[in-house]
XYZ file of C-alpha atoms in Angstrom:
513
model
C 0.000 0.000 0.000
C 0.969 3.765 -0.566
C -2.391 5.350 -0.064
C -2.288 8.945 1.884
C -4.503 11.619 3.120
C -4.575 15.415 2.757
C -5.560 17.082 6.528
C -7.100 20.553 5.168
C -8.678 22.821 7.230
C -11.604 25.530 7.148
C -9.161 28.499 8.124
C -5.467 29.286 9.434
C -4.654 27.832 12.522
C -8.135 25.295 12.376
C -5.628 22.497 13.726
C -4.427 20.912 10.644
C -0.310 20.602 12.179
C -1.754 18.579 15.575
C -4.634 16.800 13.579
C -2.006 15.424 11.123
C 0.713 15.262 13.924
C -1.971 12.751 15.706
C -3.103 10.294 12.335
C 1.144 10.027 12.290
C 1.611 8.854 15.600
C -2.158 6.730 15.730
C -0.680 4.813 12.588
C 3.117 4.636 13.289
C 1.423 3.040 16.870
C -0.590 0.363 14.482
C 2.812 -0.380 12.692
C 2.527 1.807 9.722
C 5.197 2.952 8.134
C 4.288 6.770 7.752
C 5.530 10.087 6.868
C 4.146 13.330 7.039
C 4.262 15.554 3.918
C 3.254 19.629 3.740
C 4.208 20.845 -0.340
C 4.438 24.380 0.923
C 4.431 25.667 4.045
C 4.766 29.673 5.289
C 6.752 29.875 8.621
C 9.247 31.655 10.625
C 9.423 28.473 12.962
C 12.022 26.270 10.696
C 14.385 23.285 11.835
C 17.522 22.119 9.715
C 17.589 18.486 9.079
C 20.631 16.224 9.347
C 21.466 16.452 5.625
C 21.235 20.139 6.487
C 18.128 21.402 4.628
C 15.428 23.757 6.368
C 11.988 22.620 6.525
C 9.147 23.831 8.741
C 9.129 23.008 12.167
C 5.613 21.925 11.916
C 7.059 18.786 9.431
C 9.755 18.074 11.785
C 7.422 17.415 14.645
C 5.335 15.414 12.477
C 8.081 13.744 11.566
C 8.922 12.893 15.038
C 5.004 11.625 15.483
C 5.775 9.287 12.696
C 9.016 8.185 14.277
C 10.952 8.609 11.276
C 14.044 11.198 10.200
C 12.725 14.480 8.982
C 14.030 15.152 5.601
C 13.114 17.920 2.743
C 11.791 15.605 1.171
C 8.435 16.308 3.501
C 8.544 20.119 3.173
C 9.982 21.140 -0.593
C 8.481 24.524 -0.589
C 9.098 27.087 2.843
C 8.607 30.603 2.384
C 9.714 32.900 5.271
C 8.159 36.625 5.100
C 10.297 39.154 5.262
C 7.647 41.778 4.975
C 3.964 42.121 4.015
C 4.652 42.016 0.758
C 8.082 39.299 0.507
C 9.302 35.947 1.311
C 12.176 34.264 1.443
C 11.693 31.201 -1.251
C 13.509 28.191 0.195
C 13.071 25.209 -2.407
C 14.349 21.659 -1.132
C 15.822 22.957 1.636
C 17.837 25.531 0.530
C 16.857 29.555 -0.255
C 16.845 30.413 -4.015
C 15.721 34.158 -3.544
C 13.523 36.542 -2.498
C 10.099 37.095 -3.902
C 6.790 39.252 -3.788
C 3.579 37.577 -3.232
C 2.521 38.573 -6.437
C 5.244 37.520 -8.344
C 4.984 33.835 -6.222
C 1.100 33.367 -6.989
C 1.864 34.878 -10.522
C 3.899 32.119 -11.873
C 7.112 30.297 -9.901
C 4.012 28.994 -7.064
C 2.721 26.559 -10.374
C 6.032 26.077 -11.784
C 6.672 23.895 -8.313
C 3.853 21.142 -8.769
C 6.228 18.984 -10.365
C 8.741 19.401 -7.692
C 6.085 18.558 -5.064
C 4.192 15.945 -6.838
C 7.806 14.250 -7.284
C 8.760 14.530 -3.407
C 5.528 13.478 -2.850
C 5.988 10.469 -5.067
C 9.224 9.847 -3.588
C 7.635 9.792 -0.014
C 4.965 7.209 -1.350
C 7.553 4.646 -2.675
C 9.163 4.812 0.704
C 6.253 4.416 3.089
C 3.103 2.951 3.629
C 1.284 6.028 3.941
C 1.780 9.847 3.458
C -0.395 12.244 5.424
C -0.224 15.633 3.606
C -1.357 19.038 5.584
C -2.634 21.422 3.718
C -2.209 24.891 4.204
C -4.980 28.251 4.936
C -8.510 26.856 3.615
C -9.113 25.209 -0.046
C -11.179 27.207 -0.679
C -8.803 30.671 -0.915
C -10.547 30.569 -4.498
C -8.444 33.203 -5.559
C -5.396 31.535 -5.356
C -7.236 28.207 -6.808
C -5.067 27.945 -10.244
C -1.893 28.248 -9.052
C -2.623 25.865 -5.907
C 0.227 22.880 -5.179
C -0.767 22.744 -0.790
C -4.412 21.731 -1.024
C -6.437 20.604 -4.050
C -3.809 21.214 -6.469
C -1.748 18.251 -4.560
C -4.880 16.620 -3.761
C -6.173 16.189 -7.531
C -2.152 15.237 -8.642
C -1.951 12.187 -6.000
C -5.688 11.176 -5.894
C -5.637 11.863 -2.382
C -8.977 12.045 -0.196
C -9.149 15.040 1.809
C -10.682 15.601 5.262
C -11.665 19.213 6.020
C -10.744 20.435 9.975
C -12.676 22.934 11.481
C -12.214 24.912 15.016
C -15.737 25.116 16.214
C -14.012 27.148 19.282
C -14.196 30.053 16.898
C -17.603 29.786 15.769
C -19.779 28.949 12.660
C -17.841 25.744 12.036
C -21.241 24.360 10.101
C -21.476 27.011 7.486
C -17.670 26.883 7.166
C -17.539 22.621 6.198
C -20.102 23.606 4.609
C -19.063 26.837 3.045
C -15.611 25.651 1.971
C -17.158 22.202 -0.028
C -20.065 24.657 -1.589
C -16.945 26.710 -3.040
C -14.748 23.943 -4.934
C -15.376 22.702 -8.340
C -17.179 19.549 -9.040
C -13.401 17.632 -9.220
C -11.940 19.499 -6.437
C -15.865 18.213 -4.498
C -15.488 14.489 -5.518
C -12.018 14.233 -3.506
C -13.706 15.896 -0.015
C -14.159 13.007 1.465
C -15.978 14.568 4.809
C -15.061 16.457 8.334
C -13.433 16.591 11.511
C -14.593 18.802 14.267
C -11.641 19.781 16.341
C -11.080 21.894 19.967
C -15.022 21.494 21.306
C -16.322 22.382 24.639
C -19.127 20.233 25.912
C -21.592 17.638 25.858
C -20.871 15.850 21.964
C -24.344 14.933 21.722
C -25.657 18.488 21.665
C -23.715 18.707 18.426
C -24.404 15.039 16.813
C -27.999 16.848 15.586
C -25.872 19.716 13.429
C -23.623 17.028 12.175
C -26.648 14.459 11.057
C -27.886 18.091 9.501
C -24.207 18.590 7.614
C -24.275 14.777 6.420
C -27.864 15.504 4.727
C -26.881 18.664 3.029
C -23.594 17.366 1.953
C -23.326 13.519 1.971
C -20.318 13.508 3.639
C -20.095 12.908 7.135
C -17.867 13.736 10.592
C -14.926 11.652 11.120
C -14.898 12.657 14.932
C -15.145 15.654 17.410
C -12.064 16.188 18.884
C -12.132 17.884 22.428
C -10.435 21.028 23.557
C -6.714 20.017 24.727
C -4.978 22.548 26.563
C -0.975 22.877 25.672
C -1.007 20.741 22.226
C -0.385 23.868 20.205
C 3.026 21.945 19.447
C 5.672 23.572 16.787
C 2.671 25.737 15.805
C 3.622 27.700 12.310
C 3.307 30.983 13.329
C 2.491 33.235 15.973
C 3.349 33.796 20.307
C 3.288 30.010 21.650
C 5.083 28.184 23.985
C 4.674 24.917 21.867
C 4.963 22.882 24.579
C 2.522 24.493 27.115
C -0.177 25.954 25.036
C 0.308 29.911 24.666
C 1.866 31.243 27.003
C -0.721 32.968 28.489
C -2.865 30.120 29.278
C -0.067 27.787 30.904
C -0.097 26.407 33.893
C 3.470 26.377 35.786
C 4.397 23.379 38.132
C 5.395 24.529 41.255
C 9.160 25.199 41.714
C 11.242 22.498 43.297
C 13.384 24.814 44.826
C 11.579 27.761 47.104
C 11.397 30.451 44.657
C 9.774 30.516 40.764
C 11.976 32.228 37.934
C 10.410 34.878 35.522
C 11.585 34.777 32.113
C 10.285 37.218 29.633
C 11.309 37.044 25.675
C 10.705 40.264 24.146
C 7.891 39.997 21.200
C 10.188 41.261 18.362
C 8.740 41.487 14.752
C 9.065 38.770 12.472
C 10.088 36.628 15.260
C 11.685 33.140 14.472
C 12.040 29.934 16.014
C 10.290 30.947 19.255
C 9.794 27.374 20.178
C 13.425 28.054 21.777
C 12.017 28.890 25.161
C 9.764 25.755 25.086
C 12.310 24.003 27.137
C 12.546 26.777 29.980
C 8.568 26.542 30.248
C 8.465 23.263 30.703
C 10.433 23.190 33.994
C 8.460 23.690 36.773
C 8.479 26.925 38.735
C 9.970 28.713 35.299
C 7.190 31.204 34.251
C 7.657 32.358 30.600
C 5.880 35.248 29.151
C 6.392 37.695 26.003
C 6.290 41.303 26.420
C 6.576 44.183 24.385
C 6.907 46.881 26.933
C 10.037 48.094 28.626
C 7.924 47.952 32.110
C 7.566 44.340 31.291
C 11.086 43.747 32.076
C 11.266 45.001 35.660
C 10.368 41.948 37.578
C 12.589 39.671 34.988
C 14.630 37.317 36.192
C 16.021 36.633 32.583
C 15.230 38.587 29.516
C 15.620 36.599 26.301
C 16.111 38.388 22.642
C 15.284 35.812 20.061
C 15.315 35.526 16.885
C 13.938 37.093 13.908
C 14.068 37.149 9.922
C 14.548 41.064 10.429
C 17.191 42.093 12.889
C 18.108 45.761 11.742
C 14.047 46.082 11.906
C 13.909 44.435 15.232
C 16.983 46.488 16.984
C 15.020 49.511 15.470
C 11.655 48.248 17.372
C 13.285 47.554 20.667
C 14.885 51.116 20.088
C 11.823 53.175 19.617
C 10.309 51.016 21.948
C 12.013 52.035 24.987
C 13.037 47.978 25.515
C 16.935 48.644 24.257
C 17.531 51.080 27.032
C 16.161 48.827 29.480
C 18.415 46.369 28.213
C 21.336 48.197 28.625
C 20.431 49.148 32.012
C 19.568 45.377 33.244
C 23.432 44.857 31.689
C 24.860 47.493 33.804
C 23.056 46.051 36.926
C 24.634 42.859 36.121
C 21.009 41.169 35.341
C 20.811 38.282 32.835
C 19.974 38.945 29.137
C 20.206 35.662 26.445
C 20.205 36.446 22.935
C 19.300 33.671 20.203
C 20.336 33.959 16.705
C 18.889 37.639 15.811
C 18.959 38.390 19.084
C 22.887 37.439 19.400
C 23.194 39.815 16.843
C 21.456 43.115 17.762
C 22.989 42.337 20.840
C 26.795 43.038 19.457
C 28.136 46.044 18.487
C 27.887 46.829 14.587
C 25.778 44.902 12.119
C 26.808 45.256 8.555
C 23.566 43.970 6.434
C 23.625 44.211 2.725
C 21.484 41.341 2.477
C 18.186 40.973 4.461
C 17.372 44.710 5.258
C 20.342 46.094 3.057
C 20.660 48.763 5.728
C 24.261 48.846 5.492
C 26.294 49.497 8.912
C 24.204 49.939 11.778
C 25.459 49.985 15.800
C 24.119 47.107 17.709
C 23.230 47.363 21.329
C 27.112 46.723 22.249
C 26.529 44.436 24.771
C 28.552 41.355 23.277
C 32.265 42.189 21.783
C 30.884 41.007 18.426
C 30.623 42.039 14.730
C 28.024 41.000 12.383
C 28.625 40.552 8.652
C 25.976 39.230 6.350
C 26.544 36.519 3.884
C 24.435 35.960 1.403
C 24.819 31.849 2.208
C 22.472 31.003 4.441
C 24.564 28.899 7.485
C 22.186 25.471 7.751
C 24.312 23.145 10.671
C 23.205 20.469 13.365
C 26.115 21.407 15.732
C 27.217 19.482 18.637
C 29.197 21.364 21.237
C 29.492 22.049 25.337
C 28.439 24.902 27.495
C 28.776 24.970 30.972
C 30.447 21.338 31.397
C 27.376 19.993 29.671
C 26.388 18.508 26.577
C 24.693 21.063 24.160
C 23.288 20.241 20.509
C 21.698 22.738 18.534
C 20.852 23.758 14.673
C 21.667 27.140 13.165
C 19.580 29.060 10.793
C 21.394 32.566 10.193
C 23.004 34.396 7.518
C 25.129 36.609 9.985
C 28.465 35.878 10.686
C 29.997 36.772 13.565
C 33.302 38.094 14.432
C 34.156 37.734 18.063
C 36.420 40.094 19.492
C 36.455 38.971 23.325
C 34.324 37.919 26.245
C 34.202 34.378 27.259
C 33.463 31.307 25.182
C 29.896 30.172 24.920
C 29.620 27.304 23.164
C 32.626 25.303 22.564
C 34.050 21.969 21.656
C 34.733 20.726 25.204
C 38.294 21.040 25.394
C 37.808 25.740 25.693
C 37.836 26.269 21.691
C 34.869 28.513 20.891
C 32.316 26.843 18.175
C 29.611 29.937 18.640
C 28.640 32.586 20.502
C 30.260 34.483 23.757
C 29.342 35.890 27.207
C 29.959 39.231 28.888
C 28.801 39.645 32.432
C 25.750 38.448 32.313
C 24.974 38.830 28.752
C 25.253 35.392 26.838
C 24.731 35.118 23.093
C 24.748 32.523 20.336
C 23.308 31.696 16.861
C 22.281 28.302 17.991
C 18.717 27.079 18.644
C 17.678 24.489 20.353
C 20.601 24.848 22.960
C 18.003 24.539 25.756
C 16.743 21.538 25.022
C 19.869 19.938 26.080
C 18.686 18.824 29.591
C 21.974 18.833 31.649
C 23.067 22.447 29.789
C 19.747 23.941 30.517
C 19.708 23.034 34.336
C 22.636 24.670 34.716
C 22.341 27.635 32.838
C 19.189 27.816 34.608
C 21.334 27.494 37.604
C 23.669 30.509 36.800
C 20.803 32.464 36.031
C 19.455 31.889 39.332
C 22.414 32.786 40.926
C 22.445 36.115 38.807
C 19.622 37.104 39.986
C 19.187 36.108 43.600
C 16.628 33.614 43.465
C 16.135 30.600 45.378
C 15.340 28.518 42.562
C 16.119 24.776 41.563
C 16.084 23.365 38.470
C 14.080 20.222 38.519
C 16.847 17.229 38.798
C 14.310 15.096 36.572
C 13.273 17.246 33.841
C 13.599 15.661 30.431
C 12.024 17.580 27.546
C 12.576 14.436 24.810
C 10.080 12.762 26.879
C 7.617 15.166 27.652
C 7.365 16.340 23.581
C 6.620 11.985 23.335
C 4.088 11.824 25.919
C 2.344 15.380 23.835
C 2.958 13.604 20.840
C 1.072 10.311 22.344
C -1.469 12.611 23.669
C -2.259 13.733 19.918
C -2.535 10.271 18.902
C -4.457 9.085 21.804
C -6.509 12.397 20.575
C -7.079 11.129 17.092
C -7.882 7.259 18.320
C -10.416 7.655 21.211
C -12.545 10.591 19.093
C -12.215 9.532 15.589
C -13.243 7.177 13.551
C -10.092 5.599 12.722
C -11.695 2.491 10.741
C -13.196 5.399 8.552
C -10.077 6.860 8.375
C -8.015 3.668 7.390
C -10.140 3.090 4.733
C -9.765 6.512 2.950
C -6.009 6.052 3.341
C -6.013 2.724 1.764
C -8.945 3.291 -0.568
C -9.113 6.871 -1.479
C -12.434 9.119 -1.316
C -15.589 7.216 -1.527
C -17.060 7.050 -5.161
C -20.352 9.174 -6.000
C -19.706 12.193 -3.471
C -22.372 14.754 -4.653
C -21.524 17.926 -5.753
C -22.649 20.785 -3.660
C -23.814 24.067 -5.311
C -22.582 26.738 -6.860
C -19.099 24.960 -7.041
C -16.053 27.310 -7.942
C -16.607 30.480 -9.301
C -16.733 30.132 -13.316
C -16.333 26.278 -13.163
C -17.657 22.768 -12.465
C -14.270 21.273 -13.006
């Protein structure tokens, strides 16, 4: 067998990463051999493989529910905004340029449905099965013809595709219904039905509007999936502690030592890879929160700069912000400040960017003894270092490269060479993320930082943050096989979409094909 599924969803953020995240680890559980599969995906939030190509951190994860070795293979196609208006294209792991929207949807977007269809194809001689997310709604019917993430991939593989909806937003009826009504009669035949996800409640005050939807559609639920709290794991884009839920909403674990550390990573535009402080909020008695207010970092116990696809625009937003100067002043005080990637750099002292903002020289905060050049190579690594007297891996994701001109080592290869980054006081830096995942490094940073700042805190001696993204990823399974119908399921991966679907009018705009 090398049947598949395409996971497509109402709206943004409807679920479609977890719900396809979940089907990986309910089948890898059954002993399928699976892989996830997104043909273009728009994120900040990107991981570098061990061949060294960047993907979405959304495929990664889902890669890790499938228990298999992420490759770019399962994510051909990121783009990573730069503005409103531009992305950074990276095809098959690797970036071949910047580009509008315009000129994406205008052409080079339907120029890549071979490329897809082929890693796609690639994927399905490999494993059993291939569960595809989709990406936004299908129904975006002004971006229909140029489509290669929902139908467009859908049609080219033959896929069935099951439509997620977040009722906790409301109207999630006339959107299933909404989104089928506004396909063509192809596009129609290949929705194969629905999958309520994040409801509240009693389930049989909703089975009535669902027997409703199967009558005016033919096509019914494949489950109601209940509201989880803290499964918003490697989320594409926006403020999440991946780990926890968003921030906001998480619950800490009381400290094992007598005090709780506050850690506050400042909101910075076009912020990448924030799933770096996932780590720190899943020890217990480590509160994380992100601010965007210089008042915000009063009560901090560590501030963290991370990092960003814009960093002359972010050092120009802490600036007019009033956040630099508090900076500065936490650094005179002796108060801990981490920088990550972006942040490492605004943190230096001159940044000379002829590349991503093509601002030229600009003064950094001057914190760190370091210069920034910009290359236009983009550095993709899986480094393996020490910090601390601990173990420390990492992956980098930068096109800055840094000159050090003093301070202490940071990251090194265990016997006092530097491999990245430096400290000052207490102001640390690097370009790698992921550092805190590294159990043993992170207790004692956590340790140091502690120390710093006069707390009576602990890390947790049993902490392990491999485990605790399994049991999440088992929870997502668990998700998907107590509230869906999985026998439905397992027969539209190995049999496709049911034959005779009905078409649902008007169909797409212009067309019934």
């Amino acid at each position: 067998m090398s049947g598949g599924l395409l996971v497509a969803g109402t709206t943004s953020d409807a679920g479609k990463s977890v719900v396809t995240a979940g089907i990986c680890r309910w089948l890898v559980r059954r002993g399928v051999k699976v892989a996830p599969f997104k043909a273009q995906n728009m994120s900040l939030n990107s991981f570098v493989t061990r061949e060294g190509a960047e993907i979405g951190r959304a495929q990664a994860m889902q890669a890790q529910a499938a228990r298999v070795e992420p490759t770019a293979l399962m994510n051909p196609v990121l783009l990573k905004p730069g503005s409103d208006r531009s992305s950074q294209v990276v095809l098959m792991g690797r970036p071949v340029g910047e580009m509008s929207a315009r000129g994406y949807h205008g052409g080079r977007q339907e120029s890549l449905l071979s490329t897809v269809v082929d890693c796609l194809e690639q994927l399905r001689g490999t494993y059993d099965a291939v569960i595809c997310e989709g990406a936004g709604s299908p129904a975006e019917i002004n971006l229909r013809r140029t489509d290669i993430v929902n139908m467009g991939i859908a049609r080219a593989a033959r896929f069935p595709v099951v439509v997620v909806g977040d009722i906790d937003r409301g109207g999630v009826f006339a959107s299933f219904f909404g989104t089928t009504a506004l396909l063509s009669a192809e596009d129609q035949s290949l929705i194969a039905g629905y999958l309520v996800n994040k409801f509240r409640g009693d389930v049989s005050l909703l089975e009535p509007g669902l027997d409703m939807l199967r009558e005016l559609t033919g096509r019914p639920a494949y489950g109601v999936l209940p509201f989880a709290h803290g499964l918003g794991i490697d989320e594409e884009d926006g403020l999440r502690v991946s780990l926890r839920g968003t921030v906001r909403e998480s619950v800490v674990a009381p400290p094992h030592g007598e005090d709780i550390l506050r850690v506050a990573v400042c909101a910075v535009p076009l912020m990448s890879n924030f799933t770096d402080v996932d780590a720190l909020a899943a020890e217990p008695g480590v509160v994380v929160r992100f601010v965007d207010r210089a008042e915000e970092l009063a009560d901090a116990d560590l501030v963290i700069v991370p990092g960003t696809r814009g960093t002359v625009k972010a050092l120009a937003w802490l600036r007019e912000r009033g956040l630099a100067d508090a900076l500065l002043r936490r650094a005179a005080e002796g108060r801990p400040v981490l920088g990550i990637c972006g942040g490492y750099q605004i943190l230096g002292e001159h940044i000379e960017d002829d590349v991503e903002s093509r601002a030229g020289q600009v003064d950094g905060l001057g914190l760190l003894p370091v210069r920034i050049r910009f290359d236009r190579e983009k550095t993709l690594a899986r480094p393996v270092g020490e910090a601390l007297g601990a173990p420390v891996e990492g992956y980098e994701i930068h096109h800055g490269v840094a000159d050090v001109r003093g301070g202490e080592p940071f990251l090194t290869d265990g016997r006092g060479h530097r491999l990245d980054g430096c400290r000052a006081g207490a102001v640390w830096g690097t370009h790698w993320h992921g550092s805190l995942e590294s159990d043993a490094f992170r207790r004692r940073f956590l340790t140091e930082i502690a120390r710093a700042a006069g707390r009576r805190f602990e890390p947790a001696p049993d902490t392990c943050f491999a485990a605790l993204r399994e049991e999440q990823l088992d929870r997502l399974g668990d998700l998907i096989e107590e509230h869906a119908d999985t026998d439905a399921l397992w027969r539209l991966i190995e049999s496709g979409a049911p034959a005779g679907l009905p078409f649902i009018a008007p169909g797409a705009p212009g067309a019934r094909a």
